[in-house]
């Protein structure tokens, strides 16, 4: 294994296998090696850096706790993307819940809301709210569509990688993504 520069996919997979076998040093090296990739994956969903960093920390914790659920059939980094998508969405939900007051009268007492500057505000203030809200709406009736859609259209994973990761037939994944896109378009157009 090289000590200089980023690790190649085979080296990352090797570290992941060793970590699964209980090698704590390999787990630490793995987490350090994939942290930039995890942060980038979280930032593709949550562009505000502080929100993405929270999601990244959650994702890395989940990796360390659930590394045994990576089956080793595909690349570890593909599995990592799914963990990051789930962590980013979980972080979004938590932040959204914190942003909405328990008592609705608190909002009206505060007066009219000003539109925040998206360059300096959290995702909850609106930077990717449209996409994440659309995913929340779709998930209510079609939960199976959200993860393939985000993995393809946000993270850019190939259809076959998604099929392998989700353990679904390739045709099913393509159909889910197509259907998810059809449901998402009007929700995003309504915000435009």
XYZ file of C-alpha atoms in Angstrom:
192
model
C 0.000 0.000 0.000
C 1.309 3.430 -0.894
C 1.790 6.009 1.805
C 1.773 9.048 -0.500
C -1.324 10.291 -2.252
C -4.841 8.957 -2.327
C -5.472 5.232 -2.287
C -6.704 3.472 -5.399
C -10.007 1.542 -5.318
C -8.272 -1.826 -4.814
C -6.377 -0.483 -1.797
C -9.579 0.946 -0.319
C -11.377 -2.383 -0.829
C -8.462 -4.187 0.833
C -8.595 -1.859 3.850
C -12.355 -2.370 4.079
C -11.970 -6.165 4.084
C -9.325 -5.947 6.790
C -11.529 -3.598 8.825
C -14.435 -6.037 8.482
C -12.166 -8.728 9.888
C -11.628 -6.598 13.008
C -8.382 -4.782 12.154
C -8.871 -1.445 13.958
C -5.768 0.094 12.359
C -7.183 -0.717 8.916
C -10.505 0.867 9.920
C -8.741 4.089 10.975
C -6.772 4.183 7.720
C -9.941 3.477 5.741
C -11.908 6.253 7.422
C -9.070 8.708 6.802
C -8.779 7.630 3.172
C -12.483 7.935 2.366
C -13.256 11.064 4.411
C -12.695 13.520 1.503
C -14.889 11.384 -0.771
C -17.572 11.128 1.923
C -17.550 14.891 2.442
C -17.849 15.492 -1.303
C -20.764 13.053 -1.502
C -22.526 14.759 1.401
C -21.848 18.196 -0.100
C -23.503 17.169 -3.338
C -26.742 16.892 -1.349
C -26.059 19.515 1.347
C -24.017 22.350 -0.224
C -23.631 24.308 3.027
C -20.270 23.126 4.369
C -21.269 22.875 8.041
C -24.325 20.757 7.169
C -22.258 18.536 4.876
C -19.599 18.108 7.570
C -22.276 16.983 10.049
C -23.590 14.480 7.519
C -20.061 13.311 6.718
C -19.344 12.635 10.396
C -22.588 10.664 10.651
C -21.662 8.717 7.503
C -18.194 7.846 8.808
C -19.679 6.735 12.124
C -22.132 4.547 10.225
C -19.288 3.102 8.165
C -17.363 2.185 11.298
C -20.439 0.642 12.949
C -21.902 -1.107 9.916
C -18.903 -2.051 7.815
C -20.047 -5.647 8.058
C -23.042 -4.815 5.849
C -20.735 -4.137 2.881
C -20.883 -7.454 1.069
C -17.729 -6.944 -0.966
C -19.410 -7.714 -4.312
C -19.006 -4.144 -5.540
C -16.541 -1.416 -4.720
C -16.470 -0.184 -1.150
C -16.717 3.383 -2.454
C -20.039 2.570 -4.155
C -21.402 1.326 -0.832
C -19.971 4.458 0.804
C -22.020 6.664 -1.549
C -25.223 4.987 -0.376
C -24.215 5.515 3.259
C -23.482 9.182 2.515
C -26.812 9.726 0.734
C -28.652 8.268 3.717
C -26.611 10.328 6.196
C -27.126 13.551 4.235
C -30.875 12.968 4.092
C -30.937 12.094 7.800
C -29.004 15.272 8.613
C -31.397 17.291 6.450
C -34.414 15.866 8.292
C -32.831 16.596 11.667
C -31.985 20.178 10.687
C -35.432 20.703 9.227
C -37.053 19.451 12.429
C -34.853 21.800 14.488
C -35.724 24.743 12.228
C -39.483 24.348 12.578
C -40.763 25.566 15.956
C -42.901 23.163 17.991
C -45.432 25.968 18.503
C -46.617 27.459 15.159
C -47.481 30.755 16.889
C -43.736 31.323 17.339
C -43.462 31.868 13.575
C -46.227 34.468 13.371
C -44.950 36.301 16.462
C -41.541 36.681 14.818
C -42.994 38.758 11.982
C -42.430 38.310 8.247
C -39.588 36.044 7.186
C -36.783 37.523 5.112
C -35.279 35.531 2.241
C -31.793 34.474 3.418
C -28.656 34.774 1.330
C -28.060 31.224 0.018
C -24.296 31.801 -0.154
C -24.061 32.068 3.621
C -26.979 30.093 5.003
C -27.685 26.511 5.881
C -29.435 24.091 3.554
C -32.526 24.573 5.698
C -32.617 28.182 4.553
C -32.979 27.088 0.964
C -29.814 26.115 -0.901
C -30.980 22.601 -1.919
C -34.341 22.627 -0.232
C -36.128 22.070 -3.540
C -34.431 18.749 -4.279
C -34.571 17.413 -0.741
C -38.199 18.441 -0.301
C -39.032 16.728 -3.589
C -37.351 13.550 -2.325
C -39.359 13.772 0.916
C -42.606 14.073 -1.067
C -41.743 11.175 -3.365
C -40.614 8.984 -0.482
C -44.076 9.110 1.119
C -45.644 7.061 -1.676
C -42.591 5.621 -3.460
C -39.750 5.058 -0.975
C -37.978 2.619 -3.306
C -37.369 5.387 -5.882
C -35.417 7.882 -3.783
C -32.106 6.127 -3.200
C -31.566 4.980 -6.824
C -32.507 8.453 -8.074
C -30.084 10.241 -5.733
C -27.286 7.759 -6.428
C -27.683 8.296 -10.176
C -28.603 11.956 -10.560
C -26.751 13.499 -7.614
C -23.788 11.172 -7.180
C -23.434 10.089 -10.802
C -23.102 6.376 -10.130
C -23.556 4.093 -13.117
C -26.765 2.114 -13.408
C -24.944 -1.193 -13.013
C -23.178 0.016 -9.860
C -26.517 1.043 -8.368
C -28.071 -2.302 -9.306
C -25.216 -4.170 -7.667
C -25.268 -1.963 -4.567
C -29.022 -2.258 -4.077
C -29.050 -5.913 -5.146
C -31.706 -5.266 -7.786
C -31.947 -6.198 -11.465
C -30.523 -3.552 -13.780
C -33.881 -3.087 -15.525
C -35.605 -2.461 -12.195
C -33.064 0.206 -11.272
C -33.457 1.951 -14.624
C -37.250 1.858 -14.304
C -37.117 3.225 -10.736
C -34.845 6.090 -11.786
C -37.007 6.910 -14.809
C -40.180 6.883 -12.681
C -38.468 8.934 -9.958
C -37.405 11.548 -12.499
C -40.948 11.762 -13.841
C -42.286 12.378 -10.328
C -39.511 14.837 -9.444
C -39.737 17.151 -12.468
C -43.076 18.775 -11.607
C -42.039 19.200 -7.969
C -38.868 21.049 -8.980
C -40.644 23.033 -11.695
C -43.159 24.280 -9.122
C -40.283 25.869 -7.176
C -38.690 27.519 -10.203
